[in-house]
mmCIF file of C-alpha atoms in Angstrom:
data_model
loop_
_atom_site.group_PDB
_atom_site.id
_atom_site.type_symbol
_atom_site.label_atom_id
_atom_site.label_comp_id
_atom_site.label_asym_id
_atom_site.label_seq_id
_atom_site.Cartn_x
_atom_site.Cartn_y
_atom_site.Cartn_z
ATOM 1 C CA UNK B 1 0.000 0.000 0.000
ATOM 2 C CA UNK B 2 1.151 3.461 -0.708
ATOM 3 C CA UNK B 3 2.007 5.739 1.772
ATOM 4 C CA UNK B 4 -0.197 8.636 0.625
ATOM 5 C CA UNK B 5 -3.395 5.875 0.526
ATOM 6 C CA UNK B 6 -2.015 5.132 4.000
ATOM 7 C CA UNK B 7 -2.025 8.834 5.517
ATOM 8 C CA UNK B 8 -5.450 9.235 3.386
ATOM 9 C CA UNK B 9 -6.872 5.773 5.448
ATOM 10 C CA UNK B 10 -5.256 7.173 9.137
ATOM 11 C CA UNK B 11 -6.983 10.709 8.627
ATOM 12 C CA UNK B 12 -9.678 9.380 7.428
ATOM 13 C CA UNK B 13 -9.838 7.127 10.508
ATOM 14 C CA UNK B 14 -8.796 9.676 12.854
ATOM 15 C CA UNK B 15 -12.149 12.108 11.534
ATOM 16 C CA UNK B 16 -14.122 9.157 12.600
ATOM 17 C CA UNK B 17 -13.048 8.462 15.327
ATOM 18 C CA UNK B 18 -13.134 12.271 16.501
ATOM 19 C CA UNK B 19 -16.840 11.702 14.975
ATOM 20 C CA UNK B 20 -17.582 9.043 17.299
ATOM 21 C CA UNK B 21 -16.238 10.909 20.868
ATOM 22 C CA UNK B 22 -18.320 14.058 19.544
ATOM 23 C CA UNK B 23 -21.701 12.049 18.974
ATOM 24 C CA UNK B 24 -21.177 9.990 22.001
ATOM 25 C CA UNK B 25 -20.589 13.243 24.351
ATOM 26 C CA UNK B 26 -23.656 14.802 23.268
ATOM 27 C CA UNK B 27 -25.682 11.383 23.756
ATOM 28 C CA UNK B 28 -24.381 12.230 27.641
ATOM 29 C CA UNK B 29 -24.829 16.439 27.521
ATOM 30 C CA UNK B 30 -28.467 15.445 26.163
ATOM 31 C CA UNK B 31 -28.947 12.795 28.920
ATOM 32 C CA UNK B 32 -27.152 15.331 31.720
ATOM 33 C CA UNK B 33 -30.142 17.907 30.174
ATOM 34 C CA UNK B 34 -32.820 16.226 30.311
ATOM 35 C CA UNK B 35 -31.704 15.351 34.487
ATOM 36 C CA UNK B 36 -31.423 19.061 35.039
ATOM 37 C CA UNK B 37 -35.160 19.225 34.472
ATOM 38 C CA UNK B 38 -35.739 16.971 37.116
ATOM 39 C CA UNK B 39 -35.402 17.581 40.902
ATOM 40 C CA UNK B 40 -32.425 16.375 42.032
ATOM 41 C CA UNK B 41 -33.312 13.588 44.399
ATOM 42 C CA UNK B 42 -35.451 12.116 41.590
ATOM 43 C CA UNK B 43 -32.537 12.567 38.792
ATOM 44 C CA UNK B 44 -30.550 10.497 40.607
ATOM 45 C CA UNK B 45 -32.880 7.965 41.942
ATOM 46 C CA UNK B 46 -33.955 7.231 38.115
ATOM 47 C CA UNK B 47 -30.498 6.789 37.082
ATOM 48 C CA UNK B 48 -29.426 4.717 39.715
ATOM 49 C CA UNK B 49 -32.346 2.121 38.719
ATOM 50 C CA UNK B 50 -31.863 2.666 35.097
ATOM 51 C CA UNK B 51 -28.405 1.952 35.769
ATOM 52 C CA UNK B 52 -28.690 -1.338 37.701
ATOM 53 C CA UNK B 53 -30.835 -2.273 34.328
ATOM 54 C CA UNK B 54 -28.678 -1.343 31.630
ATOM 55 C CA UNK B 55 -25.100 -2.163 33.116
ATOM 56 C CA UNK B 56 -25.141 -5.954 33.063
ATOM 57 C CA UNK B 57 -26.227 -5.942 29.170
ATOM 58 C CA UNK B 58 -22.703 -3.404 28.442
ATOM 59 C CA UNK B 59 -19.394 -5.326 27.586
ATOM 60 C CA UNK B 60 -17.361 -3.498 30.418
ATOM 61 C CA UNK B 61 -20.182 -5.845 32.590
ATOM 62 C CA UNK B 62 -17.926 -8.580 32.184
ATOM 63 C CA UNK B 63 -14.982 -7.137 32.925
ATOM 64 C CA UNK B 64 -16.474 -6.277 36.156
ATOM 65 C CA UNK B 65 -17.341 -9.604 36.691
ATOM 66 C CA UNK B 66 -14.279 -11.229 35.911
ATOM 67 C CA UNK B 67 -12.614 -9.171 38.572
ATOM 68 C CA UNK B 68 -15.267 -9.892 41.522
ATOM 69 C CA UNK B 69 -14.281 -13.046 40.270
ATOM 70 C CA UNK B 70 -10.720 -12.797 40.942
ATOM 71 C CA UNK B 71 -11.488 -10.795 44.051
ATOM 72 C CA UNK B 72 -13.960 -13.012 45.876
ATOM 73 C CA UNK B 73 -13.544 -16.217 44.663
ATOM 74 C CA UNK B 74 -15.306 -17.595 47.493
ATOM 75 C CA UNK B 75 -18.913 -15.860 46.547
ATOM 76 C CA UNK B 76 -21.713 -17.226 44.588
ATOM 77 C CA UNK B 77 -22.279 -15.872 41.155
ATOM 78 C CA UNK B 78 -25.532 -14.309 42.360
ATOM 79 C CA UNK B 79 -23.504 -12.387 45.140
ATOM 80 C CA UNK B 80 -21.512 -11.091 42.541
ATOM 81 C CA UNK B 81 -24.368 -10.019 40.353
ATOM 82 C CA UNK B 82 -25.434 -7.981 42.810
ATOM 83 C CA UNK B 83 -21.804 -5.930 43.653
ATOM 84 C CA UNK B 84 -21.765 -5.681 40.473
ATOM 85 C CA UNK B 85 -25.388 -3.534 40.160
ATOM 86 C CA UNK B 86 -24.723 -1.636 43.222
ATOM 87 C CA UNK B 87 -21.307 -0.524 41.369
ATOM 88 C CA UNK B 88 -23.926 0.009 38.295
ATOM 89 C CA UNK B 89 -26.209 2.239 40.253
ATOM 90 C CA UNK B 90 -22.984 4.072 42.324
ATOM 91 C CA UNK B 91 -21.768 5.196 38.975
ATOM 92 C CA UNK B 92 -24.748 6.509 37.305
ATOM 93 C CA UNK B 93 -25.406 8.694 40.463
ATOM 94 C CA UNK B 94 -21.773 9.680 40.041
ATOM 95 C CA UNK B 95 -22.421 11.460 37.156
ATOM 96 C CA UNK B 96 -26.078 12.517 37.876
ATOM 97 C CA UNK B 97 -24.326 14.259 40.544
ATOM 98 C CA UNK B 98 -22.070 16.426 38.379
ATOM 99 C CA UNK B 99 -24.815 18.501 37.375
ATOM 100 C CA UNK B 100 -26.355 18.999 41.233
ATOM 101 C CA UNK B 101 -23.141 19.044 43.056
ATOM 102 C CA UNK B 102 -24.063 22.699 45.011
ATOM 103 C CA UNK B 103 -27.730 20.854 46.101
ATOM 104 C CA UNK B 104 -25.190 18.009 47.334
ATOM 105 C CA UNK B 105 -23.078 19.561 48.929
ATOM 106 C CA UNK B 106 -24.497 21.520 51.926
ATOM 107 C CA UNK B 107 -22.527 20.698 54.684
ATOM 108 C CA UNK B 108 -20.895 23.974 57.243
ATOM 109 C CA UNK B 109 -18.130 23.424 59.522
ATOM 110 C CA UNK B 110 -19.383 26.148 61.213
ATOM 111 C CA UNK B 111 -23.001 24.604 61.813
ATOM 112 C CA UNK B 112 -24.117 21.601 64.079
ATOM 113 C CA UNK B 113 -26.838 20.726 61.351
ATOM 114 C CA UNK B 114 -26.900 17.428 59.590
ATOM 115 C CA UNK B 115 -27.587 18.069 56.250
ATOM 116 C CA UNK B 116 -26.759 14.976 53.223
ATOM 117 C CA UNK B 117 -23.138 15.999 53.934
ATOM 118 C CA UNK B 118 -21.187 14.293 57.643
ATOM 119 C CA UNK B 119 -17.683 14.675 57.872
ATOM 120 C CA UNK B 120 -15.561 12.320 60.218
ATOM 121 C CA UNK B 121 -12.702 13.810 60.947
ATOM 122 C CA UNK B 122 -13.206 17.241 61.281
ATOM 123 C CA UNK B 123 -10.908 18.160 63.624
ATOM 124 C CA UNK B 124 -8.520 17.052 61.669
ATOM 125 C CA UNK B 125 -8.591 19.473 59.018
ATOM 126 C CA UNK B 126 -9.018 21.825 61.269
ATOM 127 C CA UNK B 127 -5.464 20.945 62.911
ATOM 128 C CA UNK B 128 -4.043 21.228 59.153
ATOM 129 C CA UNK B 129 -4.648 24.587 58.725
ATOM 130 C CA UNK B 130 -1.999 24.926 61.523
ATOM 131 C CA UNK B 131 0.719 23.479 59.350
ATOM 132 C CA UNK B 132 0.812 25.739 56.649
ATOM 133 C CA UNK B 133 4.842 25.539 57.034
ATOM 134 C CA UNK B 134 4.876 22.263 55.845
ATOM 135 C CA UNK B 135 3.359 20.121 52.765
ATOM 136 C CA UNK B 136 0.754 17.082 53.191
ATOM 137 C CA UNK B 137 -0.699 14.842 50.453
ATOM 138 C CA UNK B 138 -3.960 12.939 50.442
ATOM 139 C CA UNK B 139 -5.140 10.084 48.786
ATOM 140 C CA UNK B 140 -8.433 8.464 48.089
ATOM 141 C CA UNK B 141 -9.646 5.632 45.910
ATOM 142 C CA UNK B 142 -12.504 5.537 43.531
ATOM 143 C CA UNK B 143 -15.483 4.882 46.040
ATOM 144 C CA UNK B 144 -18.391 6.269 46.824
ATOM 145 C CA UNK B 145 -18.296 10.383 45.058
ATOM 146 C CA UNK B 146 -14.838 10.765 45.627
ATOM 147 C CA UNK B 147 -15.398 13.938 43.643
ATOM 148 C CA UNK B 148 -16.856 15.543 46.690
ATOM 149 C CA UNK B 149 -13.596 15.337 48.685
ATOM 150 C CA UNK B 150 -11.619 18.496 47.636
ATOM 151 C CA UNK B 151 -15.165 20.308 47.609
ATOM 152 C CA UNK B 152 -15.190 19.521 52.009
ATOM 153 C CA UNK B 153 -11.380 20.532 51.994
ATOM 154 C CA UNK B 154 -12.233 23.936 50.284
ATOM 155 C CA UNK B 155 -14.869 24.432 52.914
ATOM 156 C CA UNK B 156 -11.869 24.130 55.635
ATOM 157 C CA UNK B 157 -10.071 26.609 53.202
ATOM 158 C CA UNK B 158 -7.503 23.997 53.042
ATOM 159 C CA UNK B 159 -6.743 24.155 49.616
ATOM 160 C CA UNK B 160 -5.772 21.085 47.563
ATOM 161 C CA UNK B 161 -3.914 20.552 44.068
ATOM 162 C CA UNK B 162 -6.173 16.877 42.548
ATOM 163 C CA UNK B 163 -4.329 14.695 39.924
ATOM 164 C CA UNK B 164 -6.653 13.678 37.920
ATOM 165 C CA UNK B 165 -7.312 11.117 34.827
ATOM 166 C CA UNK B 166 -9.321 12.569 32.004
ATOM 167 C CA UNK B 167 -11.636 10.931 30.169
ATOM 168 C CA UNK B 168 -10.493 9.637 26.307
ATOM 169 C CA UNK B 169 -13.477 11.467 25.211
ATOM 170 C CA UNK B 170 -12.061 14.987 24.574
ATOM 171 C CA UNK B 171 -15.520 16.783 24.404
ATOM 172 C CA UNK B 172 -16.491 14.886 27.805
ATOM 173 C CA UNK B 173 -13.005 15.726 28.740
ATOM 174 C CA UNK B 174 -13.151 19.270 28.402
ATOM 175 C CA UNK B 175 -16.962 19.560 29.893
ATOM 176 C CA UNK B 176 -15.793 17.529 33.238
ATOM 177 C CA UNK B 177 -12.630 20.004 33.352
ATOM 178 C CA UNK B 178 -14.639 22.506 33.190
ATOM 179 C CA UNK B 179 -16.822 21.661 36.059
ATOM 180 C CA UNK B 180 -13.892 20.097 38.022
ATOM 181 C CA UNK B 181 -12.101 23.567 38.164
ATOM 182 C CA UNK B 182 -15.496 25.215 38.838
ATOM 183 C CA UNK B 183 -16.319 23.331 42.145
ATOM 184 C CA UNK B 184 -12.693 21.135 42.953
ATOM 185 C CA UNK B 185 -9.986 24.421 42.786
ATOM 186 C CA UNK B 186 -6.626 23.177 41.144
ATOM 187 C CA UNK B 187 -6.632 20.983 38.707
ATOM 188 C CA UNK B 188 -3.343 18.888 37.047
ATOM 189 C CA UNK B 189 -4.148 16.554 34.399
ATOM 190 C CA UNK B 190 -2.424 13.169 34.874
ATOM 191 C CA UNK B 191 -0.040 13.600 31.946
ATOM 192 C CA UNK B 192 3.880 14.294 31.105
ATOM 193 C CA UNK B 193 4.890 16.913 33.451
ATOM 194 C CA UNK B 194 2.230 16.505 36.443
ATOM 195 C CA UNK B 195 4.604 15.277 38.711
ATOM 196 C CA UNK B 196 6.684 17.960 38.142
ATOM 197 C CA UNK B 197 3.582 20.141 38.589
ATOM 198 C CA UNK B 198 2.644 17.895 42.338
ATOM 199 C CA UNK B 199 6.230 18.699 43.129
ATOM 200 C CA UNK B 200 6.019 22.368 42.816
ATOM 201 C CA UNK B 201 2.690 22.549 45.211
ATOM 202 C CA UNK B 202 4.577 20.565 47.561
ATOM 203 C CA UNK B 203 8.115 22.640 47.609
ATOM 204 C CA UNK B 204 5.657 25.428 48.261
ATOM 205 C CA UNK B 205 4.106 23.560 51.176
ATOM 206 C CA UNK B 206 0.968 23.303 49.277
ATOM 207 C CA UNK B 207 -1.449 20.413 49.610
ATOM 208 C CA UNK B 208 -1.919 17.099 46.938
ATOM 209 C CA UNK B 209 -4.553 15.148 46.191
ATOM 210 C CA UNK B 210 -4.392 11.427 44.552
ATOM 211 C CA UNK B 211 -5.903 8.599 43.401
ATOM 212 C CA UNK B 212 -4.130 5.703 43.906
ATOM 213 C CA UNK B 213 -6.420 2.555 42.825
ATOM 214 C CA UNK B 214 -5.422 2.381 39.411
ATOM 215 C CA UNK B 215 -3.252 0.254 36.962
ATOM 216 C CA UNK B 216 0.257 2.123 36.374
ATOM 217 C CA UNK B 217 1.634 -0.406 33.576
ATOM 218 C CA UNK B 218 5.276 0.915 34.687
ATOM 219 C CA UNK B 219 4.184 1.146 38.117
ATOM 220 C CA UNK B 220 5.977 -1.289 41.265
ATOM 221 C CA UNK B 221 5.036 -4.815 41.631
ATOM 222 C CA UNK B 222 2.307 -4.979 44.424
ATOM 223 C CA UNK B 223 -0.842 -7.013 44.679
ATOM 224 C CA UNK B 224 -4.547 -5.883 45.455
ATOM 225 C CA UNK B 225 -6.943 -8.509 46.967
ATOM 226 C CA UNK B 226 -3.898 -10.981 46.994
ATOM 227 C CA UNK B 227 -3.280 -10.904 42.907
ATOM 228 C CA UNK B 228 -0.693 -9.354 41.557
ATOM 229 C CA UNK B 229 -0.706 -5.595 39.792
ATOM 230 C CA UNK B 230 1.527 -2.394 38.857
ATOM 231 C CA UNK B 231 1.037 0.700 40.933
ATOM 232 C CA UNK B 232 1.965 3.982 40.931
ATOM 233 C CA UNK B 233 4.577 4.938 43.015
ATOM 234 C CA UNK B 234 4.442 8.505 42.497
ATOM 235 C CA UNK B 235 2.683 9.478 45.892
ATOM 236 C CA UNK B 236 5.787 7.310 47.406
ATOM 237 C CA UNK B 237 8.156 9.193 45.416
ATOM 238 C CA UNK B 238 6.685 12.465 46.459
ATOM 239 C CA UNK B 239 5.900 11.881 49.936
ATOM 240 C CA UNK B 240 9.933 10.022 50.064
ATOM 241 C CA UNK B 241 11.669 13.686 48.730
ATOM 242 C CA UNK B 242 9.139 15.798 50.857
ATOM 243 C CA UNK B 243 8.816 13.963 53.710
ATOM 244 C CA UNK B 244 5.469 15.014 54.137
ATOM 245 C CA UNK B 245 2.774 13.313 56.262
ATOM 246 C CA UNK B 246 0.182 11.055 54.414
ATOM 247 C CA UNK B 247 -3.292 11.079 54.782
ATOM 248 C CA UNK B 248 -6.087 8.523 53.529
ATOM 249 C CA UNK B 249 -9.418 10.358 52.687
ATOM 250 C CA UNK B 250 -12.702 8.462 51.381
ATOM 251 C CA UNK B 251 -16.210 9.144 50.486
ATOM 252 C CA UNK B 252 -18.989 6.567 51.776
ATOM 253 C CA UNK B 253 -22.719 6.541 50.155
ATOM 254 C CA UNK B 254 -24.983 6.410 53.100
ATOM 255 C CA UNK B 255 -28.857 5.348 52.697
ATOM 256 C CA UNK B 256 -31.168 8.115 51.726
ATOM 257 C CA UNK B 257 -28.333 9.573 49.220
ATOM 258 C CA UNK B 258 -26.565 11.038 51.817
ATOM 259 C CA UNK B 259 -22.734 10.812 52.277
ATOM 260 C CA UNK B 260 -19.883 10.322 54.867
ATOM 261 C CA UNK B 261 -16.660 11.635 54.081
ATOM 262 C CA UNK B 262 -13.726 10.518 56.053
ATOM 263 C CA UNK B 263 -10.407 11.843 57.040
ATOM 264 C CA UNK B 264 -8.360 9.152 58.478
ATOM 265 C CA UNK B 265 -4.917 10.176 60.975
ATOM 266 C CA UNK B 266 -1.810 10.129 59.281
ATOM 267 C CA UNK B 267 -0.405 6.964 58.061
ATOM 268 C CA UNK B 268 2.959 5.897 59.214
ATOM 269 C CA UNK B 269 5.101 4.979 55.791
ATOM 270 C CA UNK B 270 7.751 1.864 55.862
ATOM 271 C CA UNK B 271 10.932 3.097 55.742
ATOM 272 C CA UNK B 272 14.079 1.388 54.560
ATOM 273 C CA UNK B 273 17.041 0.972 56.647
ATOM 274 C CA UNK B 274 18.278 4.683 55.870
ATOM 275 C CA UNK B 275 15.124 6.339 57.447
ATOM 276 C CA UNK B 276 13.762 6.934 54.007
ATOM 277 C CA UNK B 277 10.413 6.282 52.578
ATOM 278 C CA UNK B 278 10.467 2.860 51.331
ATOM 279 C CA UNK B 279 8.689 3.267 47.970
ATOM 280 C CA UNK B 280 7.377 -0.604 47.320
ATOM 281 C CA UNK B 281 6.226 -0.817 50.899
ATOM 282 C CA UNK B 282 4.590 2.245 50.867
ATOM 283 C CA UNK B 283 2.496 1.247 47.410
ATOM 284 C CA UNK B 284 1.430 -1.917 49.323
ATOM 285 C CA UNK B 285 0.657 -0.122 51.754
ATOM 286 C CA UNK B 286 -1.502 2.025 49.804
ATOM 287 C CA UNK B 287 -3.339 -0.805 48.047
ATOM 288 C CA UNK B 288 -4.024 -2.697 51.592
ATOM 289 C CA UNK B 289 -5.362 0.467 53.040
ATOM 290 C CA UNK B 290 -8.266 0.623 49.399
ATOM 291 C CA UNK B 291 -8.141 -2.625 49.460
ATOM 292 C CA UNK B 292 -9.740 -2.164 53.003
ATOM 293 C CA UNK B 293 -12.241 0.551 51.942
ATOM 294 C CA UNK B 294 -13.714 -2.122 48.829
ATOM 295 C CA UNK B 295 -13.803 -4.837 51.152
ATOM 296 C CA UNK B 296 -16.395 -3.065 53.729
ATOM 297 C CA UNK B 297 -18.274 -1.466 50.395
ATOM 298 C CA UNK B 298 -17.571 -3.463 47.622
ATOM 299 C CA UNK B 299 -20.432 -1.600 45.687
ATOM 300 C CA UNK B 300 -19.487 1.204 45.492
ATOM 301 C CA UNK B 301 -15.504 0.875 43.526
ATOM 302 C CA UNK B 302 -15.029 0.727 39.974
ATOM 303 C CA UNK B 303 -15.141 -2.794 38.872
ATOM 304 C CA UNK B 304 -15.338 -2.571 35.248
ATOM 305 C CA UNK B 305 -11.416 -1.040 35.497
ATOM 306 C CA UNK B 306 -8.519 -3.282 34.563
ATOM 307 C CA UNK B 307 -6.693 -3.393 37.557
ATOM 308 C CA UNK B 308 -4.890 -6.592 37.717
ATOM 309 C CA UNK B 309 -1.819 -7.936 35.061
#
């Protein structure tokens, strides 16, 4: 084959596949309008049991599967089924909730009221705004709306730099940024250079925000639910040439669609026989602590992900 009929087939190619993310977006800004004209509770109640419907007839359905397979080997297929529609109906209240995150989010730290928002752990971002003279990172997992995190730190005015993962879709990609930066504050795209960018907010004795349950295909050997995966080490690198304290964070769905956010003490990193951060310990350490979270909620994390070899 030519080249110039190969350039003609890869443009050609690359316009529809541009064609596809732009049709498929608007299928979700259509979707994401028609919520809006709903109240909120019932937006997200209708998605939730449209969700629990439609998930187990998608492909990524048994991926899911496969890896509550892997995870719980001693559970009955109907068990399964059922994590596996809770992580169905989790998700499409995730992104119902995009569009009515300020009638979400109503909790004060300056009000005894219990609203859909309770924080555990509240005196311990208070006690952070103390340490401004020194850096901290956080890290969550993807449970529960762990969007809503950074939102309860801004409320403490403790402000927080998220890495983040966006979406291959570039028109759902830009649309979530744009939200993100809206009700999150900073923003640093998981791409080249973000570490860099992490590093600068920490040098400054600024605050970072991570995910850590994902698959890092150059990451450090570690398991997760006793099978063997990569992981990043990043947050081990950063918190290792930093030496800042480490903090595990989480969102919990409560009944009623309310939520519990959690800010858990400090962990205390492994360190190698030098003092310093031990970086494969720490990642371990990391997965055991998520690995926790799933375990007591296994319906609400992100199943249909790849996260084993």
């Amino acid at each position: 084959m030519k080249l110039d009929t190969k350039l003609a087939l890869f443009r050609w190619s690359q316009k529809l596949k541009s064609f596809n993310y732009w049709l498929s977006a608007n299928v979700i800004f259509g979707i994401l309008w028609l919520l809006r004209q709903l109240p909120a509770k019932a937006a997200m109640d209708f998605t939730d049991s449209a969700a629990r419907k439609i998930g187990p007839l998608m492909g990524r359905h048994r991926v899911a599967m496969n890896n509550l397979r892997k995870a719980y080997p001693e559970k009955s297929d109907e068990e399964l089924q059922e994590i596996a529609r809770d992580m169905w109906g989790n998700m499409a209240r995730l992104t119902a909730e995009y569009v009515f995150l300020d009638a979400i989010f109503d909790y004060d730290p300056h009000s005894d009221e219990t609203g859909e928002i309770e924080v555990q752990g509240r005196e311990i971002f208070e006690r952070l705004l103390d340490e401004k003279d020194r850096p901290h990172i956080f890290f969550t997992g993807h449970t529960g709306n762990f969007e809503l995190l950074p939102i309860c730190a801004a409320t403490f005015d403790l402000n927080v730099t998220a890495l983040f993962r966006p979406p291959n879709n570039p028109y759902v990609a830009k649309r979530i940024l744009g939200a993100r930066r809206t009700n999150m504050g900073h923003l640093v795209p998981s791409k080249a250079g973000a570490a860099w960018s992490l590093a600068s907010v920490l040098n400054a004795n600024g605050n970072v925000g991570m995910l850590v349950d994902q698959k890092f295909r150059r990451g450090i050997a570690s398991t997760f639910f006793n099978r063997p995966c990569k992981t990043n080490p990043l947050l081990a690198k950063l918190a290792r040439q930093y030496d800042c304290d480490v903090y595990p964070v989480r969102c919990v769905r409560l009944p009623g669609g309310r939520f519990r956010l959690e800010l858990e003490e400090k962990m205390e990193l492994p360190r190698d026989e030098k003092g310093a951060v031990d970086l494969a310990a720490t990642v371990q350490a990391l997965n055991d602590k998520v690995e926790t979270w799933v375990r007591q909620y296994p319906g609400q994390w992100m199943w249909f992900h790849k996260r084993w070899n």
